[in-house]
Coordinates of C-alpha atoms in Angstrom, one line a residue:
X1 CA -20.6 -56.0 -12.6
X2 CA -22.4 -53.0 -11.9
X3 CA -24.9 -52.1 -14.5
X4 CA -27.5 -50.2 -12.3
X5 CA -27.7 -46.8 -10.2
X6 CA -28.4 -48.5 -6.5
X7 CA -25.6 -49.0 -4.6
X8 CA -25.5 -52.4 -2.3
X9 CA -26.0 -52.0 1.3
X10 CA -25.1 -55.0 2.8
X11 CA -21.2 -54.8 2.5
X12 CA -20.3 -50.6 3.4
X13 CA -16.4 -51.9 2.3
X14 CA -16.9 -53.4 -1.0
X15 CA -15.8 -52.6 -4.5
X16 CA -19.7 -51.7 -5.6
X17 CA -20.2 -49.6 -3.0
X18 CA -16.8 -47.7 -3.5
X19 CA -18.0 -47.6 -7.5
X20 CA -22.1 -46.2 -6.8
X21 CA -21.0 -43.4 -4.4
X22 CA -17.5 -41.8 -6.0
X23 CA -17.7 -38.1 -7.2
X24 CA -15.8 -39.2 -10.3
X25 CA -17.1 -40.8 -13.4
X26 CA -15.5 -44.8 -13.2
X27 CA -15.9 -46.7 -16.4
X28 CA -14.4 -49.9 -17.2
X29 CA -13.5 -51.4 -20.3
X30 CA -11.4 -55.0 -22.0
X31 CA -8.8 -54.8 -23.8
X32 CA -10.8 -54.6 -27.0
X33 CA -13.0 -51.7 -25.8
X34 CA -15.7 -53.1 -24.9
X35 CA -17.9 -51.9 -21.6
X36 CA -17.5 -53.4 -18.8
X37 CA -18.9 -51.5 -15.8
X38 CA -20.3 -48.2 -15.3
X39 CA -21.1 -46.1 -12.1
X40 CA -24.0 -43.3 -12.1
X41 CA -21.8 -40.7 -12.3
X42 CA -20.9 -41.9 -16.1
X43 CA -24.7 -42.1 -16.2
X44 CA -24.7 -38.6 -14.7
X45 CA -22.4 -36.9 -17.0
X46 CA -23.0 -39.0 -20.0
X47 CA -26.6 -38.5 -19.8
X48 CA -27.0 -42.5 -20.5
X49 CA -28.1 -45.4 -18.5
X50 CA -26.3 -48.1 -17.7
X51 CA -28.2 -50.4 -20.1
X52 CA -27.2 -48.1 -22.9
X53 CA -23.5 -48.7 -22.4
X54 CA -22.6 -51.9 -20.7
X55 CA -21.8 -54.5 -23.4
X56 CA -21.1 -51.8 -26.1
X57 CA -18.3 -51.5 -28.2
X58 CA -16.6 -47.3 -27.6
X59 CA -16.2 -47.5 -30.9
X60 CA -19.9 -48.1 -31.8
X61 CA -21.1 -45.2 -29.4
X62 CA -18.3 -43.1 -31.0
X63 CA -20.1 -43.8 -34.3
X64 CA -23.5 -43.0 -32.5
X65 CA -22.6 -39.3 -31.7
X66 CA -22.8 -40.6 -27.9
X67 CA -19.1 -38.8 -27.7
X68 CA -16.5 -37.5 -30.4
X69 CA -13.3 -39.4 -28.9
X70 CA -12.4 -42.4 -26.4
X71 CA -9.7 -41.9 -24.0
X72 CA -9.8 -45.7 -23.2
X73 CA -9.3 -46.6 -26.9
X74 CA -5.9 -44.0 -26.7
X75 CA -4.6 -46.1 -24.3
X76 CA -5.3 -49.2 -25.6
X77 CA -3.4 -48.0 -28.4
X78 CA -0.8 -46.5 -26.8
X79 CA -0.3 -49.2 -23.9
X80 CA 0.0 -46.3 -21.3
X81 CA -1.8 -44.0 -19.3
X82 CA -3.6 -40.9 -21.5
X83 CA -5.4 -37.7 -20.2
X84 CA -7.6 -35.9 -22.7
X85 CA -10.8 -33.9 -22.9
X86 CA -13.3 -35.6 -25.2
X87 CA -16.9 -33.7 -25.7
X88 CA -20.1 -35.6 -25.2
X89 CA -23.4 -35.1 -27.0
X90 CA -24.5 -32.3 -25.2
X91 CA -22.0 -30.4 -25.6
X92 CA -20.5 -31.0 -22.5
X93 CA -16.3 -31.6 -21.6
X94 CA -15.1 -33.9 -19.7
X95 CA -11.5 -34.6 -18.8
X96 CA -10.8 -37.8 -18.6
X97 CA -7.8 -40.1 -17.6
X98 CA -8.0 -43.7 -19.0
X99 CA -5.2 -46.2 -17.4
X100 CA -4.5 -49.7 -18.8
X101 CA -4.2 -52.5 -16.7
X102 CA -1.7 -55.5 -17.8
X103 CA -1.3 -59.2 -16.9
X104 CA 1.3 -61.4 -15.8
X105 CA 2.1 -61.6 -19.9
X106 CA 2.2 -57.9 -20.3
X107 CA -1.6 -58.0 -21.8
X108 CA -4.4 -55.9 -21.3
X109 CA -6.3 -57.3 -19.0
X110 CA -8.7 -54.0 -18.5
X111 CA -9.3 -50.3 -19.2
X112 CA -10.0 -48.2 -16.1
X113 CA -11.1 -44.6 -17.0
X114 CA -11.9 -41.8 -14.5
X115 CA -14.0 -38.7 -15.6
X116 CA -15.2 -35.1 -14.8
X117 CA -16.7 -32.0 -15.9
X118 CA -14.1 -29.8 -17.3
X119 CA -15.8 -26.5 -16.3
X120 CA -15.6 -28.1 -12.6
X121 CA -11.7 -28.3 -12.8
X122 CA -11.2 -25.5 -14.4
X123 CA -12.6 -23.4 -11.6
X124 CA -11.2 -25.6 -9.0
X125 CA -7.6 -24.4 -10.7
X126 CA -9.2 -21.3 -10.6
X127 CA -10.0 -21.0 -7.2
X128 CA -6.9 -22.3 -6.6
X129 CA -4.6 -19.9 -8.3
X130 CA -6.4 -17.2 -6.1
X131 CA -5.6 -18.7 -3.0
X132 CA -1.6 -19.1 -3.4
X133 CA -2.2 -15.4 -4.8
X134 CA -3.4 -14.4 -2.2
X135 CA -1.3 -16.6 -0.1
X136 CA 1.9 -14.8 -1.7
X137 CA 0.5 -11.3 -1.2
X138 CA 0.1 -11.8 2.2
X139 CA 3.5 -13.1 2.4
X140 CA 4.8 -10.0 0.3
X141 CA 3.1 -7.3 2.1
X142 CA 4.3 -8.9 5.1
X143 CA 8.2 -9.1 3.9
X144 CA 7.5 -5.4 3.0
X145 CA 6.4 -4.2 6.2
X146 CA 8.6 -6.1 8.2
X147 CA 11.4 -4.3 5.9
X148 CA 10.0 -0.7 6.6
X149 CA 10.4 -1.6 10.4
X150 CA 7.1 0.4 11.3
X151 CA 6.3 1.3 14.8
X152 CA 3.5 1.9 16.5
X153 CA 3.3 5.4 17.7
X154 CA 0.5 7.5 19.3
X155 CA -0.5 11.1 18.4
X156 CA -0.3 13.8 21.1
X157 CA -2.9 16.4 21.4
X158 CA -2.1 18.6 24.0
X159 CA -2.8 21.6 22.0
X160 CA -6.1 23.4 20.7
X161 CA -4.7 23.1 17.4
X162 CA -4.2 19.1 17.6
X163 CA -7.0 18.9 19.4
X164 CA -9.1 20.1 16.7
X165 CA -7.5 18.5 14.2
X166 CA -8.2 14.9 15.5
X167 CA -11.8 16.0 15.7
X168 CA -11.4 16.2 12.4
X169 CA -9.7 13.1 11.3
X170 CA -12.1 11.0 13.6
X171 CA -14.5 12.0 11.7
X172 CA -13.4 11.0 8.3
X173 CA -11.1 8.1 9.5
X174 CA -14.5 5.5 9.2
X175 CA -14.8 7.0 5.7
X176 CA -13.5 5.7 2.2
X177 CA -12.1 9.7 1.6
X178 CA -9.0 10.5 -0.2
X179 CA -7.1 12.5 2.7
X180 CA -4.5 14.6 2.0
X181 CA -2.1 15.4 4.8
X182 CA -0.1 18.9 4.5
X183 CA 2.8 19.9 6.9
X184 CA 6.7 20.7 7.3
X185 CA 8.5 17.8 7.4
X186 CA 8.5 16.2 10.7
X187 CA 5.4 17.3 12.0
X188 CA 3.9 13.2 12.4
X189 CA 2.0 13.0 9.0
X190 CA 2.6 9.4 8.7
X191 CA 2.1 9.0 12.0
X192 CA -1.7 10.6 11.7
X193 CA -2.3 8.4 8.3
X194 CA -1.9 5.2 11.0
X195 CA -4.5 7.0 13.1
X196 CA -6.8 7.5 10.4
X197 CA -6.2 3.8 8.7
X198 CA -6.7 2.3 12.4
X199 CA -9.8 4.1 13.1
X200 CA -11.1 2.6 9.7
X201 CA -12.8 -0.2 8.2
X202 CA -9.3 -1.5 6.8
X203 CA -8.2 -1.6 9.7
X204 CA -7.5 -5.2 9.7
X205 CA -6.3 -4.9 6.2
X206 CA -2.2 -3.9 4.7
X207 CA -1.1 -0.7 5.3
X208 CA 1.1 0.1 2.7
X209 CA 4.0 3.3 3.4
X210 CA 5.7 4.9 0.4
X211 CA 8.3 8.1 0.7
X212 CA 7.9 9.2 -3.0
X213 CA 11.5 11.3 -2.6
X214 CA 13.3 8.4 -1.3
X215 CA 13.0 5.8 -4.3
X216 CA 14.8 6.1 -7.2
X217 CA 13.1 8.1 -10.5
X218 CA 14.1 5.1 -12.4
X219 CA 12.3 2.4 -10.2
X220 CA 9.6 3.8 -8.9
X221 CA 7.6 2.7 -11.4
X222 CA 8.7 -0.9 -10.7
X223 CA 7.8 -0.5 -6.9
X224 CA 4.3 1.1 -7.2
X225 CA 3.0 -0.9 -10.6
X226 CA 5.3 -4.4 -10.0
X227 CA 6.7 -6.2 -12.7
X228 CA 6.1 -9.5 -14.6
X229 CA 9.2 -11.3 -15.2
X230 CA 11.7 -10.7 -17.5
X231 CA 10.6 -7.4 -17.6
X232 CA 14.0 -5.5 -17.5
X233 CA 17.6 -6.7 -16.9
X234 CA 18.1 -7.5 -13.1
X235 CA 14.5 -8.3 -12.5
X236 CA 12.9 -11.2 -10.5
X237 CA 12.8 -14.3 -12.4
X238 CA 9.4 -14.6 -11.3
X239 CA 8.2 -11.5 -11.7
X240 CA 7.2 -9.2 -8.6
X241 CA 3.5 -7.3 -7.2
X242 CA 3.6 -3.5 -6.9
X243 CA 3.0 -1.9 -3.7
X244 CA -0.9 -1.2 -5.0
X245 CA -1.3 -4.8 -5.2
X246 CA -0.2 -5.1 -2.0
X247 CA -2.1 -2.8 -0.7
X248 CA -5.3 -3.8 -2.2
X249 CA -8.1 -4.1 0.1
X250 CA -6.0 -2.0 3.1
X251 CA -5.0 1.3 2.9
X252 CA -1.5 3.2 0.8
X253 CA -0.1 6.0 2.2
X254 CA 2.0 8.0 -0.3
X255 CA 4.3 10.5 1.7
X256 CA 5.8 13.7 -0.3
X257 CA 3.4 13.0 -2.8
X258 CA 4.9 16.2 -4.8
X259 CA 8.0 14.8 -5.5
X260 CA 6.3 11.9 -7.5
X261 CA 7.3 12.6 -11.4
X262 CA 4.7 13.7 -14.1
X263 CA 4.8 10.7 -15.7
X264 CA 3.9 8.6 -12.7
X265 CA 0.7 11.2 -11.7
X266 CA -0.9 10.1 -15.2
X267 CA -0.8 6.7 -14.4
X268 CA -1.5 7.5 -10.4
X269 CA -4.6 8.9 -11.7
X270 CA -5.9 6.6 -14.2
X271 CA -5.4 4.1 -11.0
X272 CA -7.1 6.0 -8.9
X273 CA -10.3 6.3 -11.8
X274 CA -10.9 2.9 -13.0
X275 CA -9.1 0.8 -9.9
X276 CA -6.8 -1.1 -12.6
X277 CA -3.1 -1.8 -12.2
X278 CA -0.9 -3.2 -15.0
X279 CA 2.5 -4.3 -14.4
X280 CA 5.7 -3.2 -16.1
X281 CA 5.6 -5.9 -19.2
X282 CA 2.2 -7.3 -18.5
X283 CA -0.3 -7.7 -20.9
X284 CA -3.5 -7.6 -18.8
X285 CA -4.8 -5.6 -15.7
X286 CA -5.6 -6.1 -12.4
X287 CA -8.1 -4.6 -10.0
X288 CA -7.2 -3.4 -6.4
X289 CA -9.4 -1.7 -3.8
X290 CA -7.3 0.8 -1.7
X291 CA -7.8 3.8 0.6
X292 CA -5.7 6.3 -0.7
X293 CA -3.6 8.7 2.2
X294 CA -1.1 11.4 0.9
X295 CA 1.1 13.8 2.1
X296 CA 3.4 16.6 1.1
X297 CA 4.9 19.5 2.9
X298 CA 4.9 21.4 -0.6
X299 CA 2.7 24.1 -1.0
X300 CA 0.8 21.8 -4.1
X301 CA -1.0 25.0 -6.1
X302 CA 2.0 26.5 -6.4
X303 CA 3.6 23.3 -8.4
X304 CA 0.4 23.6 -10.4
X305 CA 1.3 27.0 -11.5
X306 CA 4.6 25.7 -12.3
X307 CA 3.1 22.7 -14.4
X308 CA 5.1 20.2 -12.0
X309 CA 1.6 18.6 -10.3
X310 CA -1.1 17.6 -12.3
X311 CA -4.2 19.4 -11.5
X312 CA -6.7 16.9 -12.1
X313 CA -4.5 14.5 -9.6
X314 CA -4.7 17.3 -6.9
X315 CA -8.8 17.3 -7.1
X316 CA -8.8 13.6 -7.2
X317 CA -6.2 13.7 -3.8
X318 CA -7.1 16.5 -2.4
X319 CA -10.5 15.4 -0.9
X320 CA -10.1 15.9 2.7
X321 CA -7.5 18.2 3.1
X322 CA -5.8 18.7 6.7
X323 CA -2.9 20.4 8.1
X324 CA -0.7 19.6 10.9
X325 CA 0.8 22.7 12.3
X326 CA 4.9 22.9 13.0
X327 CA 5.8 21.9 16.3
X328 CA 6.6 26.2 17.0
X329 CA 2.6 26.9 16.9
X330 CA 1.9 24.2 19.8
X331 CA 3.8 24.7 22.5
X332 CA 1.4 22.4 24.8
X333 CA 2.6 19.6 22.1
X334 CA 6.5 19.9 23.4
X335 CA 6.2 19.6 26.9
X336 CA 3.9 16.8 26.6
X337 CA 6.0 15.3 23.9
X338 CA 9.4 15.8 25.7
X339 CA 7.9 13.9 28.5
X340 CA 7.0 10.9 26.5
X341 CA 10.0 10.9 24.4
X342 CA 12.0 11.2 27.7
X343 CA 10.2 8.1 29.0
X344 CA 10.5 6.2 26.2
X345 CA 14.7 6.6 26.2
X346 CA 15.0 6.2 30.0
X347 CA 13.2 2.9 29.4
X348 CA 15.1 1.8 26.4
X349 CA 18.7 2.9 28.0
X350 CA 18.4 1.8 31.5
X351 CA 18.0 5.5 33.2
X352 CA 15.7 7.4 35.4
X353 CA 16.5 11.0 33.9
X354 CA 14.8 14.3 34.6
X355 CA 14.5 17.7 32.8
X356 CA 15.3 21.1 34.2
X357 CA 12.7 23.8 34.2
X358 CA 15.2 26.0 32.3
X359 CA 15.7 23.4 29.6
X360 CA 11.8 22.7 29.5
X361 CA 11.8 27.0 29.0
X362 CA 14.4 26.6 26.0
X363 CA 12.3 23.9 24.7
X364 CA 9.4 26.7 24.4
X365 CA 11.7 29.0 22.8
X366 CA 13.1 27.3 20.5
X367 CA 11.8 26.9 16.3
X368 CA 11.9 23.4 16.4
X369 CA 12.7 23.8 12.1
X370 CA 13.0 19.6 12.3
X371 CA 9.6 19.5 14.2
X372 CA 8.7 16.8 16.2
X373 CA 11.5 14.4 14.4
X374 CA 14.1 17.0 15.7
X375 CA 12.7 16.9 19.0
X376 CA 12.8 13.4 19.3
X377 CA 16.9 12.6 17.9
X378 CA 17.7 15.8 20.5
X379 CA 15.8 14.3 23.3
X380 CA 17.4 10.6 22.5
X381 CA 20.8 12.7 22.6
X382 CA 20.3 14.4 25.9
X383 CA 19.4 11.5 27.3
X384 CA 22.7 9.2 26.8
X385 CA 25.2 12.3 26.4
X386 CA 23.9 14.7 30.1
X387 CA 25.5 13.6 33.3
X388 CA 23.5 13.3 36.6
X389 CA 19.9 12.9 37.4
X390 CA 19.1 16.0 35.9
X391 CA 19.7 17.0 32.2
X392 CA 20.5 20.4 32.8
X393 CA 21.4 22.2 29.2
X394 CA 20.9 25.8 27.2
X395 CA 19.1 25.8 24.5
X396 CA 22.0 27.2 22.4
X397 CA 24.0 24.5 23.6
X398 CA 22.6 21.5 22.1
X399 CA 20.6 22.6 18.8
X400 CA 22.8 22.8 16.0
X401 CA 21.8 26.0 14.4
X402 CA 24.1 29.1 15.0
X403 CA 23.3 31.2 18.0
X404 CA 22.4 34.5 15.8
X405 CA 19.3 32.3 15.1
X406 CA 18.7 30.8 18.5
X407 CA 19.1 34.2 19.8
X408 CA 16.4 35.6 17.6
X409 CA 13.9 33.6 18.9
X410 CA 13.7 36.3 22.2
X411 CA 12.4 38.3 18.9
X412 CA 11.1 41.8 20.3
X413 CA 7.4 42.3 18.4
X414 CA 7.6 45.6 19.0
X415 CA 11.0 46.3 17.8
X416 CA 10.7 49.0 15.1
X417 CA 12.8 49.8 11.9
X418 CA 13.5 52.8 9.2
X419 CA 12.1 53.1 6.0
X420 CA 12.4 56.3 3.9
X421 CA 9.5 56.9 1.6
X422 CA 8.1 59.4 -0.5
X423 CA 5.4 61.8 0.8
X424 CA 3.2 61.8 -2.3
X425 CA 3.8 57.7 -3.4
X426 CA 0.3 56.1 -3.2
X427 CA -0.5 54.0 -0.1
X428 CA -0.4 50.7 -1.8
X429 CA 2.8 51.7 -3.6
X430 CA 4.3 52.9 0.1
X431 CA 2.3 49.5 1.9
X432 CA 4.6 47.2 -1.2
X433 CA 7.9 49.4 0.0
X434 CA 7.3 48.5 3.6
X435 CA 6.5 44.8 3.2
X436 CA 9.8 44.7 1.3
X437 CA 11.7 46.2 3.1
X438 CA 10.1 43.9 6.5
X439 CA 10.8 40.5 4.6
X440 CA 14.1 41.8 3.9
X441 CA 15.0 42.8 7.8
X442 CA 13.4 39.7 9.2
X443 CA 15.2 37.1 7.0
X444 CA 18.4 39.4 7.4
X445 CA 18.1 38.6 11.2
X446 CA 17.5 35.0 11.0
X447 CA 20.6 34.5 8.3
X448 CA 18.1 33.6 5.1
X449 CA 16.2 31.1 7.3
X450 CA 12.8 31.0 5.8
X451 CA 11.2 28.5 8.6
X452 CA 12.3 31.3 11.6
X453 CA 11.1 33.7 9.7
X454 CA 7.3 32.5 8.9
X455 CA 8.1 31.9 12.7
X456 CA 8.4 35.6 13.7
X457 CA 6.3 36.8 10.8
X458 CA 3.6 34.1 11.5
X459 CA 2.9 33.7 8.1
X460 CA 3.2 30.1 6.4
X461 CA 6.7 28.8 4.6
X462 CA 5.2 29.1 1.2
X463 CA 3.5 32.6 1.6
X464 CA 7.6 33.6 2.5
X465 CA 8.7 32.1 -0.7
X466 CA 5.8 33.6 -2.6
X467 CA 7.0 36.9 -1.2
X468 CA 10.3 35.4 -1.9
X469 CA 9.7 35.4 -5.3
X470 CA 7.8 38.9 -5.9
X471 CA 10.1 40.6 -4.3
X472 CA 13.8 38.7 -5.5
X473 CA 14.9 38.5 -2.3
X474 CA 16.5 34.1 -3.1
X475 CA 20.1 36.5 -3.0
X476 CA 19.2 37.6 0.1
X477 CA 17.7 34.2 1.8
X478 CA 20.8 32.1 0.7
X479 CA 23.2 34.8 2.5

């Protein structure tokens, strides 16, 4: 019987040895209650010595104050095994699991109880519950990405304007900075967000792509925030994690951020401020730690005007603002871009193709309005549908845009036009005619296409549809 704190050395293997040196509290009792043995973890926990117990009756010590309940005198009772809390005079809890032990006769025989601080479980279950959360984000984020398919693609910076531009983005890449991204579509935004997440110090961490204009008004919300379960009809039985949560501690890069709704910029924002995300249906908040990337090839003040962007969400994004030009304004950028993209297919098909100096010539010429994406899908094209070594074509042969268009882009900058005004009009009154009347000649040649037209005009897409827009000419660009 063990009544004492020292262990006995001479057998490692037996019982007493097994009972001094176990993390758990072991106290035995009869089958009337009365103590048995004790280990010094009971002594430990129960802040009494063995001397103090052994012998004793539970229900005397009960009486003492010693502890408010006895788990071993529920079992007794109950002729099973019982789990329960019980609160000792210190205030302290400890769960405890008390196991009867019958004999041939189906008598008590023995009461064997096993303690331990509650406080201790509890955050053991807590730590717990943290790890198979952040077991299933991991295996979330990586169902997500391997459902987005995302490829690995490196910038090219042939160009002074690309050139500089990097300069730039190296430079805040090793930041924490919002970044917001501007450009036409096509022109490799998400494709610079990877640059700037890899150069990072998340780079190790999720990243986390979401085309605002390609989900759904109705479950965006779902996507972004996540959803506990039984939130909606045709949700997950077990409830799902938003895209911030999986994103939390990596980066999230939000393409065509302008087409997000209203609605969803509030709640962006408050995100964004406190670093709190509540699900669709849940009752409490979580925090996530994300770098935030956007993107939009909307001119974003303009929607301000218009009271479809929140302002205060366009200060909180727009910290680092960069622009990647339209493939037109880097013609460096296509040649060394053809060659890659032409690389790439000749690997992936199986051919050893070349291009022609005169299609390399159209390439210059041409407005490229789908930007590097078109240049890409035509390259892929020429590839599998030219015959020969050499792929041989005319620009107006394998764009799909009418030739009027193609043909405009041998635009003649000095080509002049008529205007009639009036000798004695003031200057600014005749400098608004002749702007008019410009805007109106230039889209008239390029059949209403606004892209060729900031082309010519070398002006930005939104300062056409500003001009657009003062000047009524959406009848005109639609012809």
């Amino acid at each position: 019987m063990i009544e004492t704190k020292s262990a006995v050395k001479s057998d490692p293997y037996s019982l007493e040895e097994v009972m001094v040196n176990s993390y758990d509290s072991i106290f035995v009792t009869d089958a009337m209650g009365n103590i048995l043995m004790v280990n010094p973890t009971s002594e430990r926990l129960l802040n009494l010595t063995a001397e103090e117990m052994v012998g004793k009756n539970l229900n005397e010590l009960i009486e003492k104050g010693y502890w408010d309940r006895s788990i071993a005198l529920e079992a007794i009772e109950k002729r099973t095994t019982v789990t329960g809390v019980l609160k000792t005079r210190d205030g302290v809890d400890l769960m405890c699991t008390s196991r009867p032990l019958f004999d041939a006769n189906g008598n008590i025989t023995m009461v064997i109880s096993n303690s331990r601080d509650r406080d201790t479980l509890v955050k053991l279950a807590q730590t717990l519950d943290k790890e198979r959360e952040l077991v299933q984000r991991y295996k979330d984020e990586v169902q997500y990405l391997r459902n987005q398919g995302l490829k690995n693609q490196d910038l090219v910076a042939e160009s002074l304007a690309m050139k500089n531009l990097l300069l730039i983005a190296n430079t805040v890449g090793p930041t924490d900075s919002s970044v917001l991204l501007y450009g036409e579509s096509g022109t490799g935004k998400e494709i610079l967000a990877k640059h700037i997440r890899s150069i990072s110090p998340r780079c190790k961490e999720a990243f986390i792509t979401v085309n605002c204009s390609a989900i759904p008004e109705n479950l965006i919300e779902a996507e972004l925030f996540g959803y506990e379960k039984g939130s909606f009809t045709g949700a997950d039985a077990k409830g799902k994690p938003g895209l911030f949560e999986l994103a939390d501690k990596g980066t999230i890069f939000l393409d065509e951020i302008g087409e997000m709704p209203l609605m969803l910029q509030a709640k962006l924002l408050r995100v964004l401020e406190n670093g709190d995300v509540r699900r669709i249906g849940g009752t409490t908040s979580r925090k996530v730690d994300f770098r935030l990337i956007c993107a939009t090839n909307r001119d974003l003040q303009i929607m301000i005007a218009n009271k479809t962007f929140r302002e205060d969400l366009f200060y909180r994004i727009n910290v680092v603002p960069l622009r990647l030009s339209p493939l037109r304004e880097r013609s460096e950028d296509i040649i060394a871009m053809s060659d890659i993209f032409l690389e790439e297919y000749n690997r992936k098909y199986g051919y050893d193709k070349v291009f022609s100096a005169e299609t390399l010539k159209g390439f210059l010429k041409y407005s490229w309005p789908g930007n590097v994406r078109e240049l890409r899908n035509l390259i892929e094209r020429l590839v599998i549908t030219s015959v020969g070594h050499v792929i041989d074509h005319q620009i107006a042969e394998i764009t799909d845009l009418p030739r009027n268009i193609v043909a405009s882009l041998n635009h003649n900058e000095n080509e002049t036009f008529g205007i009639n005004v009036s000798s004695k009009a003031p200057l600014k009154k005749i400098m608004d005619q002749v702007e008019k009347e410009y805007i109106k000649n230039v889209l008239h040649g390029c059949s209403g296409c606004v892209s060729e037209a900031a082309r010519i005009l070398r002006v930005d897409r939104s300062a056409i549809y500003r001009k657009v827009h003062v000047v009524n000419l959406r009848n005109q660009e639609s012809k």
